[in-house]
Short mmCIF file of C-alpha atoms in Angstrom, two decimals:
data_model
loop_
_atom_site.label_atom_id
_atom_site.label_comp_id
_atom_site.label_asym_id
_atom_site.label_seq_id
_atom_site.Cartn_x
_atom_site.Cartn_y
_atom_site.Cartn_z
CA UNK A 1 32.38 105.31 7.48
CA UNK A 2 31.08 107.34 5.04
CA UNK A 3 30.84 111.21 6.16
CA UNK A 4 28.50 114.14 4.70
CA UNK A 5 30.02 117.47 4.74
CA UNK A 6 27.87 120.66 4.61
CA UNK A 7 29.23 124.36 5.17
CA UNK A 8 28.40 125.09 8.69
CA UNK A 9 26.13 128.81 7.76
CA UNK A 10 24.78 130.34 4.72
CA UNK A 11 23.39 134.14 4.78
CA UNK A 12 20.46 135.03 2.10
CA UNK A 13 18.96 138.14 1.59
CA UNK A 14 15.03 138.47 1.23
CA UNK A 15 13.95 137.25 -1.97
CA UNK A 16 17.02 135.87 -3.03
CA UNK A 17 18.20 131.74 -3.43
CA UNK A 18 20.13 130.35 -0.88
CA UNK A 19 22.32 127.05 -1.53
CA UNK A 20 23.37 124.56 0.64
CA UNK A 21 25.57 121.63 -0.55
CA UNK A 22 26.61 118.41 0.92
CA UNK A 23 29.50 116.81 -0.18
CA UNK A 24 30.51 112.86 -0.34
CA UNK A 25 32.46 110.54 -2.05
CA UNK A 26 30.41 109.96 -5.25
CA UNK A 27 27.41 111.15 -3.84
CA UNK A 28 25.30 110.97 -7.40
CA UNK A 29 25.15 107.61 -7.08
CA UNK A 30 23.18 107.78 -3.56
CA UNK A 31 19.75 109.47 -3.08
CA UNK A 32 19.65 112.25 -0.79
CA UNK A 33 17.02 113.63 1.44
CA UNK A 34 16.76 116.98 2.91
CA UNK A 35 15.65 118.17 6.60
CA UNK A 36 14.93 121.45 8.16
CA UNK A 37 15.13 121.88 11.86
CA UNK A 38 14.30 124.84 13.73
CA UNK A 39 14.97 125.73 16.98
CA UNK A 40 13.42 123.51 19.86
CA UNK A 41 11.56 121.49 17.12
CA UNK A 42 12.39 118.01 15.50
CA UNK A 43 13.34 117.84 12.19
CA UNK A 44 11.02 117.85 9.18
CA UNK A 45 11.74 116.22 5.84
CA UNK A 46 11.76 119.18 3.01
CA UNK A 47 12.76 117.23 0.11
CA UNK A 48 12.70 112.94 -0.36
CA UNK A 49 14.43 111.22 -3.58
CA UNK A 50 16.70 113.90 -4.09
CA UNK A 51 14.13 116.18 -5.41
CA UNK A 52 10.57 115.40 -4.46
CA UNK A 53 8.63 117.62 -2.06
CA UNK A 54 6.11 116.39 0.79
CA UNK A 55 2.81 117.50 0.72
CA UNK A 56 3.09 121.26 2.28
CA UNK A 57 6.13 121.85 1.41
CA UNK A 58 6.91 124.80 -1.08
CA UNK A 59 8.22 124.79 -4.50
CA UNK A 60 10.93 126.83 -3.72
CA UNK A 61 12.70 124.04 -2.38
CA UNK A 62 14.49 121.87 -4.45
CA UNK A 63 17.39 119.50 -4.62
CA UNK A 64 20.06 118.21 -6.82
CA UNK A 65 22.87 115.86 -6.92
CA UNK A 66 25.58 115.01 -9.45
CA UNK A 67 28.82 113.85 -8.53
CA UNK A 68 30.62 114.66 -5.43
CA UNK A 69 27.88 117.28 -4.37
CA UNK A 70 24.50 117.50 -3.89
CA UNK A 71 22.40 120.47 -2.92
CA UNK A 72 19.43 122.09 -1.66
CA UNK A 73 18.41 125.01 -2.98
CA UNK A 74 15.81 127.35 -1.50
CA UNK A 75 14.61 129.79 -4.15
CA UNK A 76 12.66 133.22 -3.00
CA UNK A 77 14.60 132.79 0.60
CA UNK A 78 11.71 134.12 3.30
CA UNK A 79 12.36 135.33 6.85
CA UNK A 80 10.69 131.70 7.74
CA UNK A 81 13.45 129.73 6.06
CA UNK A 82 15.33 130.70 8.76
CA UNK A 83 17.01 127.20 9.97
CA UNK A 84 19.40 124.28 10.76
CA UNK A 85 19.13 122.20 7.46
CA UNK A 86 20.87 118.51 7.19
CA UNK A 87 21.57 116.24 4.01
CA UNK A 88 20.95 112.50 4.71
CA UNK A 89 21.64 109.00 3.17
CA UNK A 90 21.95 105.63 3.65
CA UNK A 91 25.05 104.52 3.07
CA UNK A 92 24.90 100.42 1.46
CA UNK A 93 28.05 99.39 2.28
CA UNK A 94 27.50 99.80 6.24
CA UNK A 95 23.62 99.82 6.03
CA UNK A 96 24.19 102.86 8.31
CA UNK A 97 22.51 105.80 8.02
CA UNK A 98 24.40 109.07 7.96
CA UNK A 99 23.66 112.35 8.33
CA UNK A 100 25.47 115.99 7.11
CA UNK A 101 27.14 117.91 9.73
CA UNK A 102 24.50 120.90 9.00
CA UNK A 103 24.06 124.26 8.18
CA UNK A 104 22.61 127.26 9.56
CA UNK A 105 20.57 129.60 6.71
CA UNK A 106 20.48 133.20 8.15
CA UNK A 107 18.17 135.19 6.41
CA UNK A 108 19.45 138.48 5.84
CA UNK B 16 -2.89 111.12 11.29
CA UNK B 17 0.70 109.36 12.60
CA UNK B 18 2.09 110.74 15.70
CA UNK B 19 5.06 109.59 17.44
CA UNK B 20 5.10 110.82 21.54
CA UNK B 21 8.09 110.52 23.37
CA UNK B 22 8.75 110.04 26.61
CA UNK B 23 9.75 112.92 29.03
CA UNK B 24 12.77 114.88 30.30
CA UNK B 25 15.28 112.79 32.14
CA UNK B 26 18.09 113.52 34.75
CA UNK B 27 20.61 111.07 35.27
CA UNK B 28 24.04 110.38 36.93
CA UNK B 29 26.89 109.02 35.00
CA UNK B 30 27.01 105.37 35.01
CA UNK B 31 22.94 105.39 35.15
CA UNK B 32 21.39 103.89 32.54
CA UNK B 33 18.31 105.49 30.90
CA UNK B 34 15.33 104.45 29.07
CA UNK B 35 13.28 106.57 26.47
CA UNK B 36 10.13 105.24 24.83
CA UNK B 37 8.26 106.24 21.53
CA UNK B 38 4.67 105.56 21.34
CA UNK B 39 3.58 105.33 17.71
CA UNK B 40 -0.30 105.79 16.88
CA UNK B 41 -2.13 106.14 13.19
CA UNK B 42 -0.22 103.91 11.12
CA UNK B 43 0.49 99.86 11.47
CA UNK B 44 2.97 99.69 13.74
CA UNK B 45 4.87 96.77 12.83
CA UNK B 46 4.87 97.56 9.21
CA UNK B 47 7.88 100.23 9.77
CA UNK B 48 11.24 100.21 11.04
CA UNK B 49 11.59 102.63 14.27
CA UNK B 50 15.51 104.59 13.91
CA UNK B 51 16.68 106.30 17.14
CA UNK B 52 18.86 109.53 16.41
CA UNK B 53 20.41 111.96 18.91
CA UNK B 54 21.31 115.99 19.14
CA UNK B 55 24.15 116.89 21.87
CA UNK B 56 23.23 120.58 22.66
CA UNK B 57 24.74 123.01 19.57
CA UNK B 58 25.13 119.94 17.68
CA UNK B 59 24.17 118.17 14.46
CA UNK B 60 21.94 114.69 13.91
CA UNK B 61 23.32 111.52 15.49
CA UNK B 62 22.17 108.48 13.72
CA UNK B 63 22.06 105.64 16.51
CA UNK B 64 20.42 102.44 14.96
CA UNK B 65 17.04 100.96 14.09
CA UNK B 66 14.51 98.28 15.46
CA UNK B 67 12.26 96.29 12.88
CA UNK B 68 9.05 96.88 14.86
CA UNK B 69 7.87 93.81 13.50
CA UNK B 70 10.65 91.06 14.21
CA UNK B 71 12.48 92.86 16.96
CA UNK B 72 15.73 92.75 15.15
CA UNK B 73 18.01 95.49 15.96
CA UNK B 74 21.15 97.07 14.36
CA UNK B 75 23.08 99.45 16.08
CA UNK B 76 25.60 102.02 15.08
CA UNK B 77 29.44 101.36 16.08
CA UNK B 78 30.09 103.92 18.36
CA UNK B 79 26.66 102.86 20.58
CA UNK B 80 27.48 99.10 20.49
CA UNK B 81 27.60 97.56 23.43
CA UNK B 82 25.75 100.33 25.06
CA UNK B 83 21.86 100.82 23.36
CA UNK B 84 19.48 98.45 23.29
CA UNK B 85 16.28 98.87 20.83
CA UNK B 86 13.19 97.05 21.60
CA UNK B 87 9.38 97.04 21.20
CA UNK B 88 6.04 95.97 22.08
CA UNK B 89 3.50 95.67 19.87
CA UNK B 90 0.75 95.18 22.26
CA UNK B 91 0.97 99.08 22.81
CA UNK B 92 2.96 100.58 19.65
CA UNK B 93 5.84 101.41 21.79
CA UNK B 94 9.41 101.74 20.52
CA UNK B 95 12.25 101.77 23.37
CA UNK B 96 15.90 102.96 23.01
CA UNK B 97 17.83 102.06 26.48
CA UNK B 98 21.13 103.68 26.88
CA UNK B 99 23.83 102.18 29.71
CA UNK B 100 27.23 103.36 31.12
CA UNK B 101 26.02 107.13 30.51
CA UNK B 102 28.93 109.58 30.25
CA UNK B 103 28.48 113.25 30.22
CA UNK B 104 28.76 113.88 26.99
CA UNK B 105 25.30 111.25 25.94
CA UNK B 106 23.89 114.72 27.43
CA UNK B 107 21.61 114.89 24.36
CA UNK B 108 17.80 114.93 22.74
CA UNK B 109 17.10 111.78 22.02
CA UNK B 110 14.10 111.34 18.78
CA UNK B 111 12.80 108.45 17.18
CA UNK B 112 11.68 108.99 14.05
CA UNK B 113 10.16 105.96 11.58
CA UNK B 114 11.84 105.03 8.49
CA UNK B 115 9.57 105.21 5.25
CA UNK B 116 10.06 102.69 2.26
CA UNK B 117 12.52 105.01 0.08
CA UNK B 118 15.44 105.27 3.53
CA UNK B 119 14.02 108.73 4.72
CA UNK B 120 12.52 109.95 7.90
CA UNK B 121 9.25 110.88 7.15
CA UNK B 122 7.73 111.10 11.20
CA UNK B 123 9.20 112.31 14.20
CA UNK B 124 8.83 112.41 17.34
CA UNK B 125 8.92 115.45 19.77
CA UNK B 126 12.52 114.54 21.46
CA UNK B 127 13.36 113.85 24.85
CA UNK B 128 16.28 115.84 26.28
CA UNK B 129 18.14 113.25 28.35
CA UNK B 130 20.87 115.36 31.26
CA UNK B 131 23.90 113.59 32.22
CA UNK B 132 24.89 115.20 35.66
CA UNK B 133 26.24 114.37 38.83
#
């Protein structure tokens, strides 16, 4: 099956951008959402398409994806990013969806 | 504005089964696909399967088949994810969360922490 990996923590100073890949086997050919979980709460989507926003979420978040790597990058990192994020796709060849093993963004 | 409310904590002995419902209000219920995903404590996003709130149909991830059983009823917007045989390790929060058109989550619902103890 196909398998997302994500570093398990990322530390960002104040003000500065944090980035968190996710890595899988010609991911630029799948689209990629982004979800930010904090503690004792469900997830919330942060970035759909690989790079659109939902309505209340910030500009500072963004995503890419080319090749084996895709990533979400949180520009202006604020004490409030503070969070579990995961990558997520659906994978067509198993119709299953998958999700990254997450990653922990400590803010500094 | 769409809500999904989940069902409450749960306690049960290995070899229980348990049952968690997901009651969906302020969108057209059968017009999404319900997806059932699971958190063991410390741990990362489980993906166990889906329900097509409008036909029933049901696919289920490998590792849960055999085991889960997704169903619905429309008369009351309510989404069901049954688990059987329950080992200590299904110790987990169990969410729904409804699939938009593009294959992302775009709702969830609050979780329901399901115990596995003797």
């Amino acid at each position: 099956s196909y398998v997302l990996t994500q570093p398990p923590s990322v530390s960002v100073a104040p003000g500065q951008t944090a980035r968190i890949t996710c890595g899988g086997n010609n991911i630029g050919s799948k689209t990629v959402h982004w979800y930010e979980q904090k503690p004792g709460q469900a997830p919330v989507m942060v970035v759909y398409g690989g790079g659109d926003r939902p309505s209340g979420i910030p500009e500072r978040m963004s995503g890419s994806n080319s090749g084996n790597t895709a990533t979400l990058t949180i520009s202006r990192v604020e004490a409030g990013d503070e969070a579990d994020y995961y990558c997520q796709l659906w994978d067509s060849s198993s119709d299953y969806y998958v999700f990254g093993t997450g990653t922990k963004v400590t803010v500094l | 504005q769409v809500q999904l409310v989940q069902s409450g904590a749960e306690v049960k002995k290995p070899g229980a089964s348990v049952k968690v419902s997901c009651k969906a209000s302020g969108y057209t219920f059968t017009g999404y696909y319900m997806h059932w995903v699971r958190q063991a404590p410390g741990q990362g996003l489980e993906w166990m399967g889906w329900i097509n709130c409008d036909s029933g149909a049901a696919k289920y991830e490998q590792n849960f088949q055999g085991r889960v059983t997704m169903t619905r009823d429309t008369s009351i917007s309510t989404a069901y994810m049954e688990l059987s045989r329950l080992k200590y390790d299904d110790t987990a929060v169990y969410f729904c969360a409804r699939l938009s058109g593009d294959r992302y989550f775009d709702y969830w619902g609050q979780g329901a922490l399901v115990t596995v103890s003797s």
